[in-house]
PDB file of C-alpha atoms in Angstrom:
ATOM      1  CA  MET A 179     -95.315 -16.013  67.786  1.00 53.00           C
ATOM      2  CA  LEU A 180     -97.174 -13.773  65.382  1.00 55.00           C
ATOM      3  CA  ALA A 181    -100.746 -13.764  66.676  1.00 66.00           C
ATOM      4  CA  TYR A 182    -102.585 -11.097  64.677  1.00 76.00           C
ATOM      5  CA  THR A 183     -99.969  -9.025  62.861  1.00 79.00           C
ATOM      6  CA  TYR A 184    -100.858  -6.755  59.958  1.00 76.00           C
ATOM      7  CA  PHE A 185     -98.869  -4.788  57.413  1.00 84.00           C
ATOM      8  CA  ASP A 186    -101.185  -2.263  55.764  1.00 89.00           C
ATOM      9  CA  ASP A 187    -104.176  -4.484  54.912  1.00 86.00           C
ATOM     10  CA  LEU A 188    -102.149  -7.705  54.764  1.00 85.00           C
ATOM     11  CA  PHE A 189    -102.713 -10.230  57.572  1.00 87.00           C
ATOM     12  CA  ILE A 190     -99.139 -11.557  57.850  1.00 88.00           C
ATOM     13  CA  TYR A 191    -100.118 -14.921  59.340  1.00 87.00           C
ATOM     14  CA  THR A 192    -102.418 -15.790  56.426  1.00 89.00           C
ATOM     15  CA  TRP A 193     -99.729 -14.820  53.919  1.00 91.00           C
ATOM     16  CA  LEU A 194     -97.146 -17.035  55.656  1.00 91.00           C
ATOM     17  CA  VAL A 195     -99.539 -20.009  55.829  1.00 91.00           C
ATOM     18  CA  GLU A 196    -100.750 -19.546  52.247  1.00 91.00           C
ATOM     19  CA  ASN A 197     -97.180 -19.530  50.917  1.00 90.00           C
ATOM     20  CA  GLY A 198     -96.085 -22.498  53.015  1.00 88.00           C
ATOM     21  CA  TYR A 199     -93.673 -20.609  55.261  1.00 88.00           C
ATOM     22  CA  THR A 200     -95.298 -21.710  58.521  1.00 87.00           C
ATOM     23  CA  GLN A 201     -97.642 -24.214  60.077  1.00 87.00           C
ATOM     24  CA  ILE A 202    -100.737 -22.987  61.879  1.00 87.00           C
ATOM     25  CA  MET A 203    -101.025 -22.969  65.633  1.00 82.00           C
ATOM     26  CA  THR A 204    -104.048 -21.629  67.407  1.00 81.00           C
ATOM     27  CA  ILE A 205    -104.185 -21.011  71.127  1.00 82.00           C
ATOM     28  CA  PRO A 206    -107.475 -20.090  72.777  1.00 85.00           C
ATOM     29  CA  PRO A 207    -108.841 -17.486  73.017  1.00 84.00           C
ATOM     30  CA  ASN A 208    -107.184 -16.490  69.692  1.00 82.00           C
ATOM     31  CA  VAL A 209    -109.237 -18.790  67.451  1.00 87.00           C
ATOM     32  CA  THR A 210    -111.053 -16.217  65.321  1.00 88.00           C
ATOM     33  CA  TYR A 211    -109.223 -17.130  62.111  1.00 88.00           C
ATOM     34  CA  GLN A 212    -108.689 -20.837  62.835  1.00 90.00           C
ATOM     35  CA  ASP A 213    -110.984 -22.094  60.044  1.00 93.00           C
ATOM     36  CA  LEU A 214    -109.491 -19.736  57.458  1.00 92.00           C
ATOM     37  CA  LEU A 215    -105.930 -20.661  58.422  1.00 91.00           C
ATOM     38  CA  LEU A 216    -106.680 -24.386  58.358  1.00 91.00           C
ATOM     39  CA  GLU A 217    -108.261 -24.043  54.907  1.00 94.00           C
ATOM     40  CA  LEU A 218    -105.218 -22.142  53.593  1.00 93.00           C
ATOM     41  CA  GLN A 219    -102.809 -24.649  55.100  1.00 92.00           C
ATOM     42  CA  THR A 220    -104.706 -27.619  53.659  1.00 91.00           C
ATOM     43  CA  LYS A 221    -104.648 -26.056  50.189  1.00 91.00           C
ATOM     44  CA  THR A 222    -100.934 -25.257  50.468  1.00 89.00           C
ATOM     45  CA  ARG A 223    -100.133 -28.820  51.586  1.00 84.00           C
ATOM     46  CA  GLU A 224    -102.163 -30.299  48.725  1.00 83.00           C
ATOM     47  CA  GLU A 225    -100.249 -28.101  46.272  1.00 84.00           C
ATOM     48  CA  ASN A 226     -96.905 -29.104  47.862  1.00 79.00           C
ATOM     49  CA  ARG A 227     -95.749 -25.533  48.336  1.00 82.00           C
ATOM     50  CA  GLY A 228     -93.265 -24.048  50.786  1.00 83.00           C
ATOM     51  CA  LEU A 229     -92.283 -26.276  53.675  1.00 81.00           C
ATOM     52  CA  TRP A 230     -94.766 -28.895  52.484  1.00 75.00           C
ATOM     53  CA  ALA A 231     -92.866 -29.260  49.198  1.00 73.00           C
ATOM     54  CA  PHE A 232     -89.684 -29.946  51.133  1.00 56.00           C
ATOM     55  CA  ASN A 233     -91.360 -32.590  53.283  1.00 48.00           C
ATOM     56  CA  GLU A 234     -92.955 -34.223  50.248  1.00 46.00           C
ATOM     57  CA  ALA A 235     -89.625 -34.354  48.439  1.00 48.00           C
ATOM     58  CA  LYS A 236     -87.883 -35.843  51.474  1.00 53.00           C
ATOM     59  CA  ALA A 237     -90.591 -38.473  51.907  1.00 51.00           C
ATOM     60  CA  ASN A 238     -90.287 -39.567  48.283  1.00 54.00           C
ATOM     61  CA  GLN A 239     -86.509 -39.461  48.145  1.00 59.00           C
ATOM     62  CA  GLU A 240     -84.985 -42.875  47.582  1.00 61.00           C
ATOM     63  CA  LYS A 241     -82.070 -43.920  49.728  1.00 65.00           C
ATOM     64  CA  PRO A 242     -78.946 -44.723  47.749  1.00 75.00           C
ATOM     65  CA  GLN A 243     -77.831 -48.312  47.389  1.00 82.00           C
ATOM     66  CA  PHE A 244     -74.397 -47.326  48.726  1.00 87.00           C
ATOM     67  CA  PRO A 245     -74.622 -44.443  51.213  1.00 91.00           C
ATOM     68  CA  TYR A 246     -70.834 -44.141  51.617  1.00 95.00           C
ATOM     69  CA  ILE A 247     -68.295 -43.583  48.868  1.00 95.00           C
ATOM     70  CA  GLY A 248     -64.559 -43.832  49.320  1.00 96.00           C
ATOM     71  CA  ASN A 249     -61.723 -42.428  47.224  1.00 97.00           C
ATOM     72  CA  LYS A 250     -58.997 -44.946  46.341  1.00 96.00           C
ATOM     73  CA  ASN A 251     -56.386 -42.184  46.124  1.00 95.00           C
ATOM     74  CA  SER A 252     -57.038 -40.287  49.355  1.00 96.00           C
ATOM     75  CA  LYS A 253     -58.333 -43.290  51.342  1.00 97.00           C
ATOM     76  CA  LYS A 254     -61.125 -41.050  52.673  1.00 96.00           C
ATOM     77  CA  PHE A 255     -64.809 -41.926  52.601  1.00 96.00           C
ATOM     78  CA  HIS A 256     -67.791 -39.602  52.307  1.00 95.00           C
ATOM     79  CA  HIS A 257     -71.559 -39.462  52.536  1.00 92.00           C
ATOM     80  CA  TYR A 258     -72.985 -39.966  49.026  1.00 89.00           C
ATOM     81  CA  PHE A 259     -74.161 -36.329  49.020  1.00 85.00           C
ATOM     82  CA  CYS A 260     -70.773 -34.799  49.937  1.00 87.00           C
ATOM     83  CA  GLY A 261     -69.443 -32.306  47.380  1.00 85.00           C
ATOM     84  CA  SER A 262     -66.153 -34.208  47.278  1.00 90.00           C
ATOM     85  CA  VAL A 263     -67.910 -37.184  45.653  1.00 91.00           C
ATOM     86  CA  GLY A 264     -68.876 -35.028  42.669  1.00 87.00           C
ATOM     87  CA  ASN A 265     -65.223 -34.103  42.139  1.00 88.00           C
ATOM     88  CA  MET A 266     -64.055 -37.723  42.283  1.00 92.00           C
ATOM     89  CA  LYS A 267     -63.177 -39.672  39.149  1.00 94.00           C
ATOM     90  CA  GLU A 268     -65.427 -42.693  38.661  1.00 94.00           C
ATOM     91  CA  LYS A 269     -62.466 -45.066  38.551  1.00 96.00           C
ATOM     92  CA  ASN A 270     -61.414 -43.923  42.049  1.00 96.00           C
ATOM     93  CA  LYS A 271     -64.796 -44.499  43.710  1.00 96.00           C
ATOM     94  CA  VAL A 272     -65.233 -47.367  46.159  1.00 96.00           C
ATOM     95  CA  PHE A 273     -68.755 -48.045  47.432  1.00 96.00           C
ATOM     96  CA  PHE A 274     -69.647 -49.058  50.989  1.00 96.00           C
ATOM     97  CA  LEU A 275     -72.900 -50.166  52.572  1.00 94.00           C
ATOM     98  CA  SER A 276     -71.963 -48.906  56.030  1.00 94.00           C
ATOM     99  CA  ARG A 277     -69.568 -46.633  57.837  1.00 94.00           C
ATOM    100  CA  GLU A 278     -68.069 -49.659  59.551  1.00 96.00           C
ATOM    101  CA  ASP A 279     -67.339 -51.306  56.186  1.00 96.00           C
ATOM    102  CA  ALA A 280     -65.397 -48.232  55.079  1.00 96.00           C
ATOM    103  CA  ILE A 281     -63.362 -48.072  58.287  1.00 96.00           C
ATOM    104  CA  GLU A 282     -62.607 -51.818  58.174  1.00 97.00           C
ATOM    105  CA  ALA A 283     -61.327 -51.336  54.622  1.00 97.00           C
ATOM    106  CA  GLY A 284     -58.833 -48.733  55.900  1.00 97.00           C
ATOM    107  CA  TYR A 285     -60.664 -45.569  54.878  1.00 97.00           C
ATOM    108  CA  ILE A 286     -60.929 -42.511  57.151  1.00 96.00           C
ATOM    109  CA  PRO A 287     -63.981 -40.207  57.427  1.00 96.00           C
ATOM    110  CA  CYS A 288     -64.116 -36.957  55.472  1.00 94.00           C
ATOM    111  CA  LYS A 289     -63.657 -33.927  57.718  1.00 92.00           C
ATOM    112  CA  ARG A 290     -66.184 -31.934  55.691  1.00 87.00           C
ATOM    113  CA  CYS A 291     -69.252 -34.201  55.632  1.00 88.00           C
ATOM    114  CA  LYS A 292     -68.330 -36.221  58.761  1.00 89.00           C
ATOM    115  CA  PRO A 293     -69.842 -39.581  57.773  1.00 91.00           C
TER     116      PRO A 293
END
């Protein structure tokens, strides 16, 4: 909790809100800067900066058609975003719709990404 923290003439809370590093929270009786903070947060959200950019990107991210990818050689399967998938040759990739499909096909879960 920051409340009203300053560094020289810089009001730390406004800087954090303005740059998208935090979300405002006001607790009475500390409501002096509530309007200013809300205005800064609204502007930051509209500009998709800081944590708001992350949330916007996540909301717009499409889910893959096949969330699990197996390797024919190792007989292991991974989440589509696992680093091991990037190292896999295309000809060795096997695509699965579900974790259960991969296990039924005889594949074991990757120990790194733990699908």
